[in-house]
Amino acid sequence: MGTYSVTIRTLGTAGEKYQKTLDSIARQSISPQEVIIVLPKGYPLPPERLGTETFIFSEKGMVAQRVAGFKGCTSDCILALDDDVEFDSCFVASLFNTMQETGADMVSPVVKETKIRGG
């Protein structure tokens, strides 16, 4: 098993949802090597903090912010998150286990619940 970085793209305005994402990261059974928060240029830092994260700025946009986060990571693996997700303490361990069992270079969790936007 290697190391992993977490990268989160955000506008810094998700509040309680963002805090739940940070709490999920903090309680992982396998801690990340680094946590990189990507904000659009000119946006203020969110008040919610882990205390160990690094903030970087990029052009605004889903792809631009995601790519900036990937470029900033230094670990073997990357956990790319939005700012409004919550997951249990064995989430990363489960992903690493799946990678090891299958020999995969990339894994994605099974989404059990979906909400259709716009209708």
Short mmCIF file of N, CA and C in Angstrom, two decimals:
data_model
loop_
_atom_site.label_atom_id
_atom_site.label_comp_id
_atom_site.label_asym_id
_atom_site.label_seq_id
_atom_site.Cartn_x
_atom_site.Cartn_y
_atom_site.Cartn_z
N MET A 1 0.85 -1.17 0.00
CA MET A 1 0.00 0.00 0.00
C MET A 1 0.89 1.24 0.00
N GLY A 2 0.51 2.21 -0.80
CA GLY A 2 1.28 3.44 -0.89
C GLY A 2 0.67 4.55 -0.06
N THR A 3 1.07 5.76 -0.40
CA THR A 3 0.54 6.94 0.27
C THR A 3 -0.58 7.54 -0.57
N TYR A 4 -1.33 8.42 0.05
CA TYR A 4 -2.37 9.12 -0.71
C TYR A 4 -2.50 10.56 -0.26
N SER A 5 -2.91 11.36 -1.22
CA SER A 5 -3.22 12.77 -0.98
C SER A 5 -4.72 12.94 -1.16
N VAL A 6 -5.28 13.89 -0.46
CA VAL A 6 -6.67 14.29 -0.66
C VAL A 6 -6.65 15.66 -1.32
N THR A 7 -7.45 15.82 -2.35
CA THR A 7 -7.61 17.13 -2.96
C THR A 7 -9.11 17.44 -3.04
N ILE A 8 -9.46 18.64 -2.62
CA ILE A 8 -10.85 19.08 -2.60
C ILE A 8 -10.97 20.37 -3.38
N ARG A 9 -11.87 20.39 -4.33
CA ARG A 9 -12.16 21.63 -5.03
C ARG A 9 -13.37 22.26 -4.36
N THR A 10 -13.29 23.56 -4.12
CA THR A 10 -14.36 24.22 -3.39
C THR A 10 -14.40 25.71 -3.72
N LEU A 11 -15.51 26.32 -3.41
CA LEU A 11 -15.63 27.78 -3.44
C LEU A 11 -15.46 28.32 -2.02
N GLY A 12 -15.43 27.40 -1.05
CA GLY A 12 -15.26 27.79 0.34
C GLY A 12 -16.53 28.23 1.02
N THR A 13 -17.67 27.89 0.42
CA THR A 13 -18.95 28.37 0.96
C THR A 13 -19.90 27.24 1.38
N ALA A 14 -19.43 26.00 1.43
CA ALA A 14 -20.31 24.86 1.71
C ALA A 14 -20.59 24.69 3.20
N GLY A 15 -19.88 25.42 4.06
CA GLY A 15 -20.18 25.44 5.49
C GLY A 15 -20.20 24.08 6.16
N GLU A 16 -21.36 23.72 6.72
CA GLU A 16 -21.51 22.48 7.48
C GLU A 16 -21.20 21.24 6.62
N LYS A 17 -21.58 21.27 5.36
CA LYS A 17 -21.29 20.13 4.48
C LYS A 17 -19.78 19.98 4.31
N TYR A 18 -19.08 21.08 4.14
CA TYR A 18 -17.62 21.06 4.01
C TYR A 18 -16.99 20.55 5.30
N GLN A 19 -17.50 20.96 6.44
CA GLN A 19 -16.98 20.49 7.72
C GLN A 19 -17.13 18.98 7.84
N LYS A 20 -18.24 18.43 7.36
CA LYS A 20 -18.44 16.98 7.38
C LYS A 20 -17.41 16.27 6.50
N THR A 21 -17.06 16.88 5.39
CA THR A 21 -16.02 16.32 4.52
C THR A 21 -14.69 16.31 5.27
N LEU A 22 -14.34 17.42 5.90
CA LEU A 22 -13.09 17.50 6.67
C LEU A 22 -13.09 16.50 7.82
N ASP A 23 -14.22 16.36 8.51
CA ASP A 23 -14.32 15.40 9.61
C ASP A 23 -14.12 13.97 9.10
N SER A 24 -14.65 13.67 7.94
CA SER A 24 -14.48 12.34 7.34
C SER A 24 -13.01 12.06 7.06
N ILE A 25 -12.30 13.06 6.57
CA ILE A 25 -10.86 12.90 6.31
C ILE A 25 -10.11 12.66 7.61
N ALA A 26 -10.44 13.43 8.64
CA ALA A 26 -9.74 13.35 9.92
C ALA A 26 -9.90 12.00 10.61
N ARG A 27 -11.00 11.32 10.38
CA ARG A 27 -11.23 10.06 11.08
C ARG A 27 -10.84 8.82 10.26
N GLN A 28 -10.16 8.99 9.15
CA GLN A 28 -9.74 7.83 8.36
C GLN A 28 -8.77 6.95 9.12
N SER A 29 -8.90 5.64 8.98
CA SER A 29 -8.00 4.70 9.64
C SER A 29 -6.60 4.77 9.02
N ILE A 30 -6.52 5.26 7.80
CA ILE A 30 -5.24 5.52 7.13
C ILE A 30 -5.21 7.01 6.83
N SER A 31 -4.31 7.73 7.47
CA SER A 31 -4.26 9.18 7.29
C SER A 31 -3.62 9.56 5.96
N PRO A 32 -4.09 10.64 5.35
CA PRO A 32 -3.48 11.09 4.10
C PRO A 32 -2.10 11.71 4.35
N GLN A 33 -1.27 11.65 3.36
CA GLN A 33 0.04 12.30 3.42
C GLN A 33 -0.13 13.81 3.40
N GLU A 34 -1.15 14.27 2.67
CA GLU A 34 -1.41 15.70 2.55
C GLU A 34 -2.86 15.92 2.15
N VAL A 35 -3.37 17.10 2.48
CA VAL A 35 -4.71 17.51 2.08
C VAL A 35 -4.55 18.86 1.38
N ILE A 36 -4.98 18.91 0.13
CA ILE A 36 -4.85 20.12 -0.68
C ILE A 36 -6.24 20.64 -1.00
N ILE A 37 -6.50 21.88 -0.63
CA ILE A 37 -7.78 22.53 -0.88
C ILE A 37 -7.56 23.52 -2.02
N VAL A 38 -8.38 23.39 -3.08
CA VAL A 38 -8.22 24.24 -4.26
C VAL A 38 -9.40 25.20 -4.34
N LEU A 39 -9.08 26.47 -4.25
CA LEU A 39 -10.07 27.55 -4.35
C LEU A 39 -9.82 28.36 -5.61
N PRO A 40 -10.87 28.99 -6.15
CA PRO A 40 -10.65 29.89 -7.28
C PRO A 40 -9.87 31.12 -6.82
N LYS A 41 -9.09 31.66 -7.71
CA LYS A 41 -8.34 32.88 -7.42
C LYS A 41 -9.29 33.97 -6.94
N GLY A 42 -8.90 34.67 -5.87
CA GLY A 42 -9.69 35.77 -5.35
C GLY A 42 -10.71 35.38 -4.31
N TYR A 43 -10.94 34.09 -4.09
CA TYR A 43 -11.90 33.65 -3.08
C TYR A 43 -11.22 33.56 -1.72
N PRO A 44 -11.96 33.88 -0.63
CA PRO A 44 -11.36 33.78 0.71
C PRO A 44 -11.25 32.33 1.16
N LEU A 45 -10.34 32.09 2.08
CA LEU A 45 -10.21 30.75 2.67
C LEU A 45 -11.44 30.44 3.49
N PRO A 46 -11.92 29.20 3.45
CA PRO A 46 -13.08 28.85 4.27
C PRO A 46 -12.70 28.86 5.75
N PRO A 47 -13.65 29.18 6.62
CA PRO A 47 -13.34 29.19 8.05
C PRO A 47 -13.17 27.78 8.62
N GLU A 48 -13.78 26.78 8.01
CA GLU A 48 -13.65 25.40 8.47
C GLU A 48 -12.25 24.91 8.11
N ARG A 49 -11.58 24.27 9.08
CA ARG A 49 -10.19 23.84 8.86
C ARG A 49 -9.90 22.51 9.53
N LEU A 50 -8.99 21.77 8.91
CA LEU A 50 -8.37 20.61 9.55
C LEU A 50 -7.19 21.07 10.39
N GLY A 51 -6.49 22.06 9.89
CA GLY A 51 -5.30 22.57 10.55
C GLY A 51 -4.01 22.11 9.91
N THR A 52 -4.10 21.15 9.00
CA THR A 52 -2.91 20.62 8.33
C THR A 52 -2.97 20.76 6.81
N GLU A 53 -4.07 21.29 6.32
CA GLU A 53 -4.25 21.37 4.87
C GLU A 53 -3.42 22.48 4.24
N THR A 54 -3.20 22.34 2.94
CA THR A 54 -2.53 23.35 2.14
C THR A 54 -3.57 23.94 1.20
N PHE A 55 -3.59 25.26 1.09
CA PHE A 55 -4.52 25.93 0.19
C PHE A 55 -3.78 26.38 -1.06
N ILE A 56 -4.38 26.09 -2.20
CA ILE A 56 -3.84 26.60 -3.46
C ILE A 56 -4.98 27.25 -4.23
N PHE A 57 -4.61 28.11 -5.16
CA PHE A 57 -5.60 28.84 -5.95
C PHE A 57 -5.40 28.55 -7.43
N SER A 58 -6.51 28.51 -8.15
CA SER A 58 -6.47 28.26 -9.59
C SER A 58 -7.58 29.07 -10.25
N GLU A 59 -7.67 28.93 -11.55
CA GLU A 59 -8.81 29.50 -12.26
C GLU A 59 -10.07 28.80 -11.74
N LYS A 60 -11.19 29.50 -11.75
CA LYS A 60 -12.44 28.93 -11.27
C LYS A 60 -12.97 27.93 -12.30
N GLY A 61 -13.48 26.83 -11.80
CA GLY A 61 -14.10 25.83 -12.67
C GLY A 61 -13.81 24.43 -12.21
N MET A 62 -14.76 23.53 -12.46
CA MET A 62 -14.64 22.16 -12.01
C MET A 62 -13.35 21.50 -12.51
N VAL A 63 -13.09 21.60 -13.78
CA VAL A 63 -11.91 20.94 -14.34
C VAL A 63 -10.63 21.66 -13.93
N ALA A 64 -10.62 22.98 -14.03
CA ALA A 64 -9.40 23.74 -13.69
C ALA A 64 -8.99 23.50 -12.24
N GLN A 65 -9.94 23.53 -11.33
CA GLN A 65 -9.62 23.31 -9.93
C GLN A 65 -9.19 21.87 -9.66
N ARG A 66 -9.85 20.92 -10.31
CA ARG A 66 -9.48 19.51 -10.12
C ARG A 66 -8.06 19.27 -10.62
N VAL A 67 -7.73 19.79 -11.79
CA VAL A 67 -6.39 19.61 -12.36
C VAL A 67 -5.34 20.26 -11.47
N ALA A 68 -5.62 21.45 -10.96
CA ALA A 68 -4.67 22.13 -10.06
C ALA A 68 -4.41 21.28 -8.83
N GLY A 69 -5.43 20.65 -8.30
CA GLY A 69 -5.26 19.77 -7.15
C GLY A 69 -4.40 18.57 -7.49
N PHE A 70 -4.64 17.96 -8.64
CA PHE A 70 -3.84 16.81 -9.06
C PHE A 70 -2.37 17.20 -9.21
N LYS A 71 -2.13 18.36 -9.80
CA LYS A 71 -0.75 18.81 -10.01
C LYS A 71 -0.04 19.10 -8.69
N GLY A 72 -0.79 19.47 -7.67
CA GLY A 72 -0.20 19.79 -6.38
C GLY A 72 0.11 18.59 -5.51
N CYS A 73 -0.43 17.43 -5.84
CA CYS A 73 -0.26 16.23 -5.01
C CYS A 73 1.11 15.59 -5.21
N THR A 74 1.62 15.01 -4.13
CA THR A 74 2.93 14.37 -4.17
C THR A 74 2.88 12.89 -3.78
N SER A 75 1.72 12.33 -3.57
CA SER A 75 1.57 10.95 -3.12
C SER A 75 1.42 9.98 -4.28
N ASP A 76 1.41 8.69 -3.93
CA ASP A 76 1.22 7.63 -4.92
C ASP A 76 -0.20 7.64 -5.48
N CYS A 77 -1.17 7.95 -4.62
CA CYS A 77 -2.59 7.93 -4.99
C CYS A 77 -3.25 9.25 -4.61
N ILE A 78 -4.37 9.53 -5.28
CA ILE A 78 -5.11 10.77 -5.02
C ILE A 78 -6.57 10.43 -4.74
N LEU A 79 -7.10 10.97 -3.67
CA LEU A 79 -8.52 10.90 -3.37
C LEU A 79 -9.09 12.28 -3.71
N ALA A 80 -9.80 12.37 -4.81
CA ALA A 80 -10.37 13.64 -5.28
C ALA A 80 -11.80 13.76 -4.76
N LEU A 81 -12.05 14.83 -4.02
CA LEU A 81 -13.36 15.02 -3.40
C LEU A 81 -13.99 16.35 -3.78
N ASP A 82 -15.32 16.36 -3.73
CA ASP A 82 -16.05 17.62 -3.74
C ASP A 82 -16.13 18.06 -2.28
N ASP A 83 -16.70 19.22 -2.03
CA ASP A 83 -16.71 19.77 -0.68
C ASP A 83 -17.97 19.44 0.12
N ASP A 84 -18.73 18.46 -0.34
CA ASP A 84 -20.00 18.16 0.33
C ASP A 84 -20.24 16.66 0.49
N VAL A 85 -19.17 15.91 0.72
CA VAL A 85 -19.32 14.46 0.87
C VAL A 85 -18.94 14.03 2.28
N GLU A 86 -19.49 12.90 2.68
CA GLU A 86 -19.22 12.34 4.00
C GLU A 86 -19.04 10.84 3.83
N PHE A 87 -18.06 10.25 4.53
CA PHE A 87 -17.80 8.83 4.38
C PHE A 87 -17.24 8.27 5.67
N ASP A 88 -17.31 6.93 5.82
CA ASP A 88 -16.92 6.32 7.08
C ASP A 88 -15.41 6.19 7.23
N SER A 89 -14.97 5.80 8.41
CA SER A 89 -13.55 5.79 8.76
C SER A 89 -12.72 4.75 8.02
N CYS A 90 -13.35 3.76 7.44
CA CYS A 90 -12.59 2.73 6.70
C CYS A 90 -12.68 2.93 5.19
N PHE A 91 -13.17 4.07 4.75
CA PHE A 91 -13.36 4.34 3.32
C PHE A 91 -12.06 4.18 2.52
N VAL A 92 -11.01 4.85 2.94
CA VAL A 92 -9.74 4.79 2.20
C VAL A 92 -9.15 3.39 2.28
N ALA A 93 -9.22 2.76 3.44
CA ALA A 93 -8.70 1.39 3.58
C ALA A 93 -9.42 0.45 2.61
N SER A 94 -10.72 0.64 2.47
CA SER A 94 -11.50 -0.17 1.54
C SER A 94 -11.07 0.06 0.09
N LEU A 95 -10.82 1.31 -0.26
CA LEU A 95 -10.35 1.62 -1.62
C LEU A 95 -8.98 0.99 -1.88
N PHE A 96 -8.07 1.12 -0.91
CA PHE A 96 -6.74 0.51 -1.05
C PHE A 96 -6.86 -1.02 -1.17
N ASN A 97 -7.74 -1.62 -0.38
CA ASN A 97 -7.95 -3.07 -0.43
C ASN A 97 -8.44 -3.49 -1.81
N THR A 98 -9.39 -2.76 -2.37
CA THR A 98 -9.90 -3.06 -3.70
C THR A 98 -8.80 -2.95 -4.75
N MET A 99 -7.98 -1.91 -4.63
CA MET A 99 -6.87 -1.76 -5.58
C MET A 99 -5.91 -2.95 -5.50
N GLN A 100 -5.61 -3.38 -4.28
CA GLN A 100 -4.67 -4.48 -4.09
C GLN A 100 -5.26 -5.80 -4.61
N GLU A 101 -6.52 -6.06 -4.30
CA GLU A 101 -7.16 -7.31 -4.72
C GLU A 101 -7.31 -7.41 -6.23
N THR A 102 -7.55 -6.29 -6.88
CA THR A 102 -7.83 -6.32 -8.32
C THR A 102 -6.65 -5.92 -9.19
N GLY A 103 -5.60 -5.36 -8.56
CA GLY A 103 -4.46 -4.87 -9.34
C GLY A 103 -4.79 -3.61 -10.12
N ALA A 104 -5.83 -2.92 -9.69
CA ALA A 104 -6.29 -1.72 -10.40
C ALA A 104 -5.39 -0.52 -10.12
N ASP A 105 -5.30 0.36 -11.09
CA ASP A 105 -4.58 1.62 -10.93
C ASP A 105 -5.51 2.72 -10.42
N MET A 106 -6.82 2.48 -10.54
CA MET A 106 -7.82 3.48 -10.14
C MET A 106 -9.07 2.76 -9.66
N VAL A 107 -9.66 3.27 -8.59
CA VAL A 107 -10.91 2.71 -8.10
C VAL A 107 -11.89 3.84 -7.82
N SER A 108 -13.16 3.47 -7.82
CA SER A 108 -14.22 4.42 -7.52
C SER A 108 -15.22 3.72 -6.61
N PRO A 109 -15.73 4.41 -5.61
CA PRO A 109 -16.70 3.76 -4.72
C PRO A 109 -18.02 3.51 -5.43
N VAL A 110 -18.76 2.54 -4.92
CA VAL A 110 -20.10 2.27 -5.42
C VAL A 110 -21.02 3.31 -4.81
N VAL A 111 -21.76 4.00 -5.64
CA VAL A 111 -22.71 5.01 -5.16
C VAL A 111 -24.05 4.32 -5.00
N LYS A 112 -24.52 4.26 -3.75
CA LYS A 112 -25.76 3.53 -3.46
C LYS A 112 -26.98 4.41 -3.54
N GLU A 113 -26.79 5.71 -3.44
CA GLU A 113 -27.92 6.63 -3.46
C GLU A 113 -27.62 7.75 -4.43
N THR A 114 -28.56 8.06 -5.28
CA THR A 114 -28.36 9.17 -6.21
C THR A 114 -29.58 10.08 -6.16
N LYS A 115 -29.33 11.33 -6.45
CA LYS A 115 -30.41 12.30 -6.54
C LYS A 115 -30.34 12.91 -7.93
N ILE A 116 -31.44 12.91 -8.61
CA ILE A 116 -31.49 13.46 -9.96
C ILE A 116 -31.74 14.95 -9.85
N ARG A 117 -30.87 15.74 -10.46
CA ARG A 117 -31.02 17.20 -10.41
C ARG A 117 -31.90 17.66 -11.57
N GLY A 118 -32.67 18.65 -11.29
CA GLY A 118 -33.45 19.29 -12.34
C GLY A 118 -34.66 18.50 -12.80
N GLY A 119 -35.15 17.58 -12.00
CA GLY A 119 -36.38 16.92 -12.39
C GLY A 119 -36.43 15.54 -12.19
#
